[in-house]
Short mmCIF file of C-alpha atoms in Angstrom, two decimals:
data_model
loop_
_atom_site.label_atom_id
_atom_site.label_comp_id
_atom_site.label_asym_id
_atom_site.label_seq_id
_atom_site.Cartn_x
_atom_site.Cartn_y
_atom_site.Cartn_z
CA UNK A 13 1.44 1.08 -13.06
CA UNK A 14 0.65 -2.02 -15.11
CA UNK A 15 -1.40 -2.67 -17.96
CA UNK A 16 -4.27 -2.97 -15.82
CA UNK A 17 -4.14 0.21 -13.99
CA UNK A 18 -4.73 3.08 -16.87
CA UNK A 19 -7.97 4.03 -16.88
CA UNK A 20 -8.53 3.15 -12.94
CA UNK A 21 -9.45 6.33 -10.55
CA UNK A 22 -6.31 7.22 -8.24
CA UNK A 23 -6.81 8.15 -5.07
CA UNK A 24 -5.20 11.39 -4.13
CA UNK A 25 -2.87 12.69 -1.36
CA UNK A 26 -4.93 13.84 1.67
CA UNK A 27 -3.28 15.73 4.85
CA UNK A 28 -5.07 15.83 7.37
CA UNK A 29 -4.83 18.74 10.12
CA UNK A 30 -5.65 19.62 13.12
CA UNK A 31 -7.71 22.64 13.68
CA UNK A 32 -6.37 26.17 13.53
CA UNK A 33 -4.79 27.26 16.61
CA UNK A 34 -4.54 23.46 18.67
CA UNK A 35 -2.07 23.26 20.86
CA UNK A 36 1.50 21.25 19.23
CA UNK A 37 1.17 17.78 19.52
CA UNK A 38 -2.43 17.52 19.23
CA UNK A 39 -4.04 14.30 17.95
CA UNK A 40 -6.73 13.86 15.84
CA UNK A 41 -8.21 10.94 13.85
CA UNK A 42 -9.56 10.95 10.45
CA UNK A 43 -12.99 9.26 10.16
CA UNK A 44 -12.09 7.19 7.53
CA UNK A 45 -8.83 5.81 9.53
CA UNK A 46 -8.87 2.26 10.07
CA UNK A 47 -8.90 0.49 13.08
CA UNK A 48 -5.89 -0.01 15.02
CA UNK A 49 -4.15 -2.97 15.34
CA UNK A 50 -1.17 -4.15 17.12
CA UNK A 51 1.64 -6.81 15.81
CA UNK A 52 4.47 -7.36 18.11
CA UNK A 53 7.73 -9.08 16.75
CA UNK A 54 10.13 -9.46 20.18
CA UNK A 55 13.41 -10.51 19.18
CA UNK A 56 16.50 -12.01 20.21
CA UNK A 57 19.83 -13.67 18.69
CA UNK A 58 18.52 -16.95 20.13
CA UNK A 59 15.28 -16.43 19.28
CA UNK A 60 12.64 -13.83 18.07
CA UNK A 61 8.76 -14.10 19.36
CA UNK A 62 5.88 -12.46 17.29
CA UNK A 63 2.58 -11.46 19.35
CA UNK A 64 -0.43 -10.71 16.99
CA UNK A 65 -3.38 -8.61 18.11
CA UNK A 66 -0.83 -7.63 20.85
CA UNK A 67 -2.19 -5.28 23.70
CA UNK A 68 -0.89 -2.58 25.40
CA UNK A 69 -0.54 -5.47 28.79
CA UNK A 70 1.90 -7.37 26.61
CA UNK A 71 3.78 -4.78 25.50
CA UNK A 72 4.43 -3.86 28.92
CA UNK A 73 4.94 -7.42 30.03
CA UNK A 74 7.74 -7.61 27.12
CA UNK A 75 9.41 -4.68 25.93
CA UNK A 76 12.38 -4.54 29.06
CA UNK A 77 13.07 -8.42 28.38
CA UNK A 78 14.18 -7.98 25.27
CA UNK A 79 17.09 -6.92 23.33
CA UNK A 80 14.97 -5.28 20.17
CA UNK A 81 11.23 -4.93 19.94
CA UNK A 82 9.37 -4.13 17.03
CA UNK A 83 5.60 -2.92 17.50
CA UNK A 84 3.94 -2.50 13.94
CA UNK A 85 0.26 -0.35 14.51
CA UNK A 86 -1.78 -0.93 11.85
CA UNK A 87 -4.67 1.08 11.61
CA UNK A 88 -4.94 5.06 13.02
CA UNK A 89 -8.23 5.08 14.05
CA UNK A 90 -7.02 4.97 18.05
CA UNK A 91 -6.17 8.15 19.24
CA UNK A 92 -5.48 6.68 23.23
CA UNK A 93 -3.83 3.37 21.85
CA UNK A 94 -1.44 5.57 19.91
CA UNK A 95 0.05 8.13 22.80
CA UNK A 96 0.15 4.95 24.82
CA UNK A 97 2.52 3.70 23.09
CA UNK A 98 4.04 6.95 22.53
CA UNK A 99 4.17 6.88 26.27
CA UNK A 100 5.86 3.75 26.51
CA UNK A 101 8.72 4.79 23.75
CA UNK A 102 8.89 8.48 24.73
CA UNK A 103 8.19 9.28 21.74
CA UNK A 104 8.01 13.32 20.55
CA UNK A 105 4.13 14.97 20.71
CA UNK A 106 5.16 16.40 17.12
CA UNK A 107 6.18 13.27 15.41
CA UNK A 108 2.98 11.53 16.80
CA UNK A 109 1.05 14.74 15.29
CA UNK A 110 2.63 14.09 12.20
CA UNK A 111 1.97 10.37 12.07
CA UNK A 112 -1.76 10.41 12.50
CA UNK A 113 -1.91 13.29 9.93
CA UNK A 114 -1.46 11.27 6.81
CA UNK A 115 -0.12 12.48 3.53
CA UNK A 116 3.04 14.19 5.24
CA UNK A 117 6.40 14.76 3.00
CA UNK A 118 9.00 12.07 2.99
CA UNK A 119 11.60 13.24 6.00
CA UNK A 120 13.63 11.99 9.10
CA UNK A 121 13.99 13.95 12.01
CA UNK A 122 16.47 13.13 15.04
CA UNK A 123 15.11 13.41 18.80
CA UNK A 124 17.42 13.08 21.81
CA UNK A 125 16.75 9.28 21.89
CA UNK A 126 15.22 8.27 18.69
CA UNK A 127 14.54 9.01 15.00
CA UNK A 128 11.26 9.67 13.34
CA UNK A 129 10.93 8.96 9.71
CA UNK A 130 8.35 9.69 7.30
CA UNK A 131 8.16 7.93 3.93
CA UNK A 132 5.29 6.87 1.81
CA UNK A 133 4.69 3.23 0.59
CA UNK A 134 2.89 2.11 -2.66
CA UNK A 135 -0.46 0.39 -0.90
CA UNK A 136 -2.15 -0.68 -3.72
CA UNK A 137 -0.59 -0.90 -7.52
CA UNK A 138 -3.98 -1.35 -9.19
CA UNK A 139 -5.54 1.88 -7.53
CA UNK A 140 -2.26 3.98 -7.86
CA UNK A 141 -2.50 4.53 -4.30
CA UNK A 142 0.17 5.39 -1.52
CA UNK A 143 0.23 5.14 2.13
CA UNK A 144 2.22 6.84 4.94
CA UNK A 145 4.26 5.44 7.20
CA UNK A 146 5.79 6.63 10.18
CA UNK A 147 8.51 4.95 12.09
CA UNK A 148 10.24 5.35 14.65
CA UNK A 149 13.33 3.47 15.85
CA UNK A 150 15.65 3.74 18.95
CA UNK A 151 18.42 2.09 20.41
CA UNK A 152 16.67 -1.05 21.20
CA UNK A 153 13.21 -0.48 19.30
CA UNK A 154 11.74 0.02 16.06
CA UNK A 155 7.63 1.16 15.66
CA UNK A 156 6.02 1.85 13.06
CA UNK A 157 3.06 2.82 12.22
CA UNK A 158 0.59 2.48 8.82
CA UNK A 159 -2.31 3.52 7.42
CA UNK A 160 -3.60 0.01 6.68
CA UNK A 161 -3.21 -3.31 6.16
CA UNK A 162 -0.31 -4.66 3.43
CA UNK A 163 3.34 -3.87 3.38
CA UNK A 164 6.18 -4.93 1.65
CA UNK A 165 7.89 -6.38 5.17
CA UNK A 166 7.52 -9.83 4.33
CA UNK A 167 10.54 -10.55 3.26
CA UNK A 168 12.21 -8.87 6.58
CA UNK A 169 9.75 -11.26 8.58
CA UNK A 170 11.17 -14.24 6.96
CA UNK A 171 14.58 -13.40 7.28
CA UNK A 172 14.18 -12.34 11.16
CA UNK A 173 12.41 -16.08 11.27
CA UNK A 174 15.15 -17.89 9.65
CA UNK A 175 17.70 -19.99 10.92
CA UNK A 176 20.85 -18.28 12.72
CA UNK A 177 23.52 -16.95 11.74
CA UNK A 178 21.44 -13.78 11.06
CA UNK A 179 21.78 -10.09 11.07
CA UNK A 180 18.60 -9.14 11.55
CA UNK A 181 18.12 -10.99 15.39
CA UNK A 182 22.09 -10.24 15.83
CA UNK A 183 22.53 -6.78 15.20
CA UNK A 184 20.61 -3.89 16.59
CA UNK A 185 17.47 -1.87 16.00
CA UNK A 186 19.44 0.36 13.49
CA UNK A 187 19.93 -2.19 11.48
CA UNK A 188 16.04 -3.31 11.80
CA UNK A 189 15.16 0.07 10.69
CA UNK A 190 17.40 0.13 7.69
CA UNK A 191 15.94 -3.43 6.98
CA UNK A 192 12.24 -1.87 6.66
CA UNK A 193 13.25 1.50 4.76
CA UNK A 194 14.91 -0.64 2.47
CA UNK A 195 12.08 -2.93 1.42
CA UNK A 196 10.03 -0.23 1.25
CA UNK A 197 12.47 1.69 -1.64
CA UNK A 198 12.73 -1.57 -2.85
CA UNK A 199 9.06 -1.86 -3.13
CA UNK A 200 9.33 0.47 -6.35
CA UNK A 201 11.20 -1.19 -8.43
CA UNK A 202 8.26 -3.34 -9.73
CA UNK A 203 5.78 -1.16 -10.93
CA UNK A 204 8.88 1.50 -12.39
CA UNK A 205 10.07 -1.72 -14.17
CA UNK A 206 6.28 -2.83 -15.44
CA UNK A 207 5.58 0.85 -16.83
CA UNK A 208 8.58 1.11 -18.69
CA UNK A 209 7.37 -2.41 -20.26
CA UNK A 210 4.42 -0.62 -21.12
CA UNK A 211 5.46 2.84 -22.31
CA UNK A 212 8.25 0.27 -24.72
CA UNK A 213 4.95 -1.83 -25.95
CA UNK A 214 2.69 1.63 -26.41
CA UNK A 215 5.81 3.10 -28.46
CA UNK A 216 5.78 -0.27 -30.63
CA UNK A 217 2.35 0.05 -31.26
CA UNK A 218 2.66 3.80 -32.18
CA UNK A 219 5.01 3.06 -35.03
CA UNK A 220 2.61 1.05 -36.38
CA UNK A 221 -0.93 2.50 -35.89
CA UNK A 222 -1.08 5.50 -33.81
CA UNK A 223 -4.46 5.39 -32.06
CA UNK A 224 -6.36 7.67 -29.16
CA UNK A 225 -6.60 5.35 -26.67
CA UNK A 226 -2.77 5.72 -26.65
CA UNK A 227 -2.48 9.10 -25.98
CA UNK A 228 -4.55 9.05 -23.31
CA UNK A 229 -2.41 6.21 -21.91
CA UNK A 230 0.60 8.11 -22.48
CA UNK A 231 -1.29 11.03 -19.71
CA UNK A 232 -1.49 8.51 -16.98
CA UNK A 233 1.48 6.73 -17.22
CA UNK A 234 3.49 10.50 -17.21
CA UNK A 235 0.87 11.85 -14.15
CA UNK A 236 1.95 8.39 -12.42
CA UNK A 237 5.74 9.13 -13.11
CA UNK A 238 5.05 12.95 -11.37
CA UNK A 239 3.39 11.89 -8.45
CA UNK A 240 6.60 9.31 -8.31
CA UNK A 241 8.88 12.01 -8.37
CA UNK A 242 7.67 14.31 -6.12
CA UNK A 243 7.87 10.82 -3.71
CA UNK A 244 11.15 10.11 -4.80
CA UNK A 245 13.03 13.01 -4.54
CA UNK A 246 12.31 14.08 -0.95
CA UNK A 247 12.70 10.37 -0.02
CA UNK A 248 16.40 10.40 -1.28
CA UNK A 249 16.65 13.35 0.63
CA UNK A 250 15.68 11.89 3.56
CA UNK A 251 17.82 9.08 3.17
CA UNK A 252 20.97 10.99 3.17
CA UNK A 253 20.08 13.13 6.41
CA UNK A 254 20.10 9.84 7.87
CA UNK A 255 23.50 9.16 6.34
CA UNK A 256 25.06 12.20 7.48
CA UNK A 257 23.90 12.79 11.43
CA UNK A 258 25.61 11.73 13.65
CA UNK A 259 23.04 10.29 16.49
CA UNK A 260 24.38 6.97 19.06
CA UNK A 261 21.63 5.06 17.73
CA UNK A 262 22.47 4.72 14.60
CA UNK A 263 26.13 2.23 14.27
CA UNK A 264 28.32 3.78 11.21
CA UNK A 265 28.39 0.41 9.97
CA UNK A 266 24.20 0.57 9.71
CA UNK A 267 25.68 3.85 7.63
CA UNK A 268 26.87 1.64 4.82
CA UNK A 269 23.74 -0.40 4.33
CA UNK A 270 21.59 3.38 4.67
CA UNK A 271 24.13 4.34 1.57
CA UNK A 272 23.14 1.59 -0.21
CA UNK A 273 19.58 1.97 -0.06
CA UNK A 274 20.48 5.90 -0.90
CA UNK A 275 21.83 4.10 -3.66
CA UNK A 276 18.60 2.58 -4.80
CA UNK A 277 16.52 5.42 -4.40
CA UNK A 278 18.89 7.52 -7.28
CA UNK A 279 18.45 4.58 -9.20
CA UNK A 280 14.83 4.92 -8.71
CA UNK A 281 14.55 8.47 -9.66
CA UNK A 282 16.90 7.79 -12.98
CA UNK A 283 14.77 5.33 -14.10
CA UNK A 284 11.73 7.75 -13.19
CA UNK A 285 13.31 10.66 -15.29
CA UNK A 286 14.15 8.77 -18.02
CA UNK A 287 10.58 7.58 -18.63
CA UNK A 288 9.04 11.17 -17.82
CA UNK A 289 11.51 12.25 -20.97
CA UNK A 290 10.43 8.79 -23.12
CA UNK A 291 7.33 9.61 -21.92
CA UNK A 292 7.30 13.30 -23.16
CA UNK A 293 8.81 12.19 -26.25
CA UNK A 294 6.00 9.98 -27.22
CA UNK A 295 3.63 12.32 -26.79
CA UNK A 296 5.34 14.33 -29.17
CA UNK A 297 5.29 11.09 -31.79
CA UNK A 298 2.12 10.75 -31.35
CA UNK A 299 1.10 13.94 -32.01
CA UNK A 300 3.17 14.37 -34.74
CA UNK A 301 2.22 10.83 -36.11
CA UNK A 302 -1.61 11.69 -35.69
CA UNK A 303 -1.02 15.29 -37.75
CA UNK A 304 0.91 13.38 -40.29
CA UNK A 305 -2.00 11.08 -40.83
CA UNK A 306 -4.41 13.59 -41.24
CA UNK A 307 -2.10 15.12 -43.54
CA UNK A 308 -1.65 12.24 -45.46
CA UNK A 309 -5.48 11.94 -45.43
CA UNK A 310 -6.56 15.48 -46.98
CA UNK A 311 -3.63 14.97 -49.71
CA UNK A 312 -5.19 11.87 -51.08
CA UNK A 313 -8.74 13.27 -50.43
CA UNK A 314 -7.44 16.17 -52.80
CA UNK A 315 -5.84 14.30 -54.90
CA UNK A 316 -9.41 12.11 -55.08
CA UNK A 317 -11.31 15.27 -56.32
CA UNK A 318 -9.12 16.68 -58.43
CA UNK A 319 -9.58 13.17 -60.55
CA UNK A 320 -12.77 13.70 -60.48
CA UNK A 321 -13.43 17.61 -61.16
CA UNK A 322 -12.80 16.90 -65.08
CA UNK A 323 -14.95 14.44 -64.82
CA UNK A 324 -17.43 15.52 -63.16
CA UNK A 325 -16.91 18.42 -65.21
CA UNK A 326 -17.61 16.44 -68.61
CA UNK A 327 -20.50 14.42 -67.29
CA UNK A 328 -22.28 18.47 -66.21
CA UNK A 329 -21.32 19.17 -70.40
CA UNK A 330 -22.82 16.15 -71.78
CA UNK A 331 -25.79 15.95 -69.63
CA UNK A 332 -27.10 19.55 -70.87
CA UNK A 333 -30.30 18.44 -72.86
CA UNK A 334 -29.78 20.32 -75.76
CA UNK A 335 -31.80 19.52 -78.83
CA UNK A 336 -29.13 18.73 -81.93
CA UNK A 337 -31.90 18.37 -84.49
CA UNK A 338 -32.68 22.25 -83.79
CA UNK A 339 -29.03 23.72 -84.42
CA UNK A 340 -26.05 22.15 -85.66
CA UNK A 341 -24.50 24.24 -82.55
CA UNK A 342 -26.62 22.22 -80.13
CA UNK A 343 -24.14 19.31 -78.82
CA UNK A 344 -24.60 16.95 -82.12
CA UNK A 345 -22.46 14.70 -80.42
CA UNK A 346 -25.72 13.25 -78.20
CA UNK A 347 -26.54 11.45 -81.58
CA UNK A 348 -23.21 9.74 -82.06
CA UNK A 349 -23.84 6.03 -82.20
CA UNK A 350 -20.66 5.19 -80.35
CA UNK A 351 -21.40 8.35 -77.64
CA UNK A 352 -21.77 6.65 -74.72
CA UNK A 353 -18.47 4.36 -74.89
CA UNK A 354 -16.45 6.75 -76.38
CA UNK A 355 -17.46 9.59 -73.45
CA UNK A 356 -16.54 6.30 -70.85
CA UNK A 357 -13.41 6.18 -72.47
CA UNK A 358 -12.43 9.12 -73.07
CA UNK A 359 -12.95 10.00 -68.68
CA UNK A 360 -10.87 7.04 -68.10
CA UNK A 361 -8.08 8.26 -69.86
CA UNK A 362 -8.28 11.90 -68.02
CA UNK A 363 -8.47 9.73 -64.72
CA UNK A 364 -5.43 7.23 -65.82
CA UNK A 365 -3.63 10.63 -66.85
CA UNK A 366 -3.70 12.71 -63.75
CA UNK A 367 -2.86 9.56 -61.51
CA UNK A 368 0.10 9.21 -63.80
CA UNK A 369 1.04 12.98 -63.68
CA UNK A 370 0.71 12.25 -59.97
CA UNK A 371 2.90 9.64 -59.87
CA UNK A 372 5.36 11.15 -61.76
CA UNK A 373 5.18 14.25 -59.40
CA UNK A 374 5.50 11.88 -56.56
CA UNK A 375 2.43 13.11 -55.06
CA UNK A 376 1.15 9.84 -54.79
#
């Protein structure tokens, strides 16, 4: 939500599902899905391993011999690949369902041996557009799965290939999770932070010289803070079921860092409220500003032509072409020598006199 995004085409929420009447747990691709790829980060306190373009071989070859695997599919365009792997995990028909049928509600959900969790990820700032993912984490593995390429897990991939001592290769898949969920609420912050740069610059410019363009501005940046919202909300939501269940895989130390990033996201939604209200607010300003120019417009229009209607009013009189030589009641005036000047004059002081008057009335 930058300067350069207003005016750019959004691409909207789409869930996708299956037909009426398929059986629970049935998978479907979209057309447009991308194809799937596999990244597999193996890791270790000693040591961590990272596979790319991994294959369903390796994965078997690896995931017993290690003490936390994370398999990141990017791409849902592979029906097979994906209940392969949900083979491999045991992971629930229904959560698979829901991960290759995009556009889901932020949620977590607790299976016997694992936790599914739904949240959506800003994919690309420029083309306000967001991206599901699903993950799912265990007690000694973490998958996830996105929509397509770019996430904000860089950071956790530097700081599982740093030097020891480190948390992320020393504790456990928990704690991987809560890693990932937290870069992706973390991931907001930015383009929250940018728009309320730009709503405080649009309000600046406002006070000066309220325009169009900034109204329509004002639209965009409030739709973006809505669709932000209704992200937000049910994320935070999420985030505290996670808190409060009480499942083995998740440590209730890995509790205090899910708090935290519970934390975040009401800091999130604050700072998304308050610039829905600025928001509001300005386009109430600008409104008001724009009527109050128009106002101030017609008054000195008005105040133009009344100037001018004695005027005009006097040049209509003299310009009747009456003949003075025929009647003495016939404008004799035309024949004055000094006529012309003295008429000039005489307009200029009934134009001086009503600005005056106006003046005086504080009209003006």
């Amino acid at each position: 939500m930058a300067k350069a995004d207003i005016g750019k085409q959004r691409v909207p929420l789409r869930t996708r599902r299956p037909p009426v009447g398929a059986s629970p747990g049935t998978l479907i691709a979209d057309p447009a899905a991308r194809r799937s790829e596999l990244r597999l980060t193996l890791i270790s306190p000693e040591k961590y391993k990272t596979i790319d373009n991994a294959s369903i071989d390796e994965l078997y070859t690896h995931c017993d011999q290690w003490p936390i695997v994370w398999l990141d599919c990017t791409g849902l365009a592979n029906i097979p690949l994906i209940e392969e792997i949900g083979r491999i995990f045991n992971l629930h028909p229904l959560a698979l369902e829901d991960v290759v049928n995009t556009g889901q509600r932020p949620k977590v959900d607790f299976f016997e041996d694992h936790a599914f969790v739904v949240m959506r990820m800003i994919d690309d700032v420029t083309a306000h557009r967001y991206e599901q993912i699903a993950l799912f984490f265990g007690r000694n593995f973490v998958v996830t799965f996105q929509e397509r390429e770019g996430d904000p897990f860089d950071p956790v991939r530097k700081r599982i290939a740093a030097a020891m001592p480190n948390r992320l290769r020393s504790r456990g898949a928990d704690y991987l999770a809560y890693a990932l969920i937290d870069a992706i609420v973390d991931s907001y912050f930015p383009p929250i932070e940018a728009a309320s740069e730009l709503v405080d610059g649009i309000e600046d410019q406002m006070l000066n010289t309220p325009h169009k363009h900034q109204m329509r501005q004002l639209h965009e940046l409030r739709r973006d803070a809505n669709v932000l919202k209704g992200v937000l909300w049910p994320m935070r939501d999420a985030l505290a079921t996670l808190i409060r269940n009480d499942v083995p895989f998740v440590k209730a130390e890995t509790k205090i860092f899910f708090n935290d990033t519970l934390d975040h996201s009401l800091r999130l939604i604050e700072l998304v409220e308050n610039q829905r209200d600025m928001l509001t607010g300005l386009i109430e300003m600008h409104l008001s500003l724009t009527q109050a120019r128009t106002n101030d417009v017609i008054s000195y229009l008005t105040i133009v032509s009344v100037i001018f209607m004695p005027l005009t009013f006097l040049v209509g009189v003299w310009g009747m072409n009456f003949e003075p030589e025929s009647s003495p009641w016939n404008m004799p005036e035309l024949k004055a020598y000094y006529g012309y000047p003295v008429a000039l004059l005489f307009m200029l002081v009934v134009a001086v006199g009503l600005v005056a008057f106006f003046k005086w009335k504080k009209w003006l």
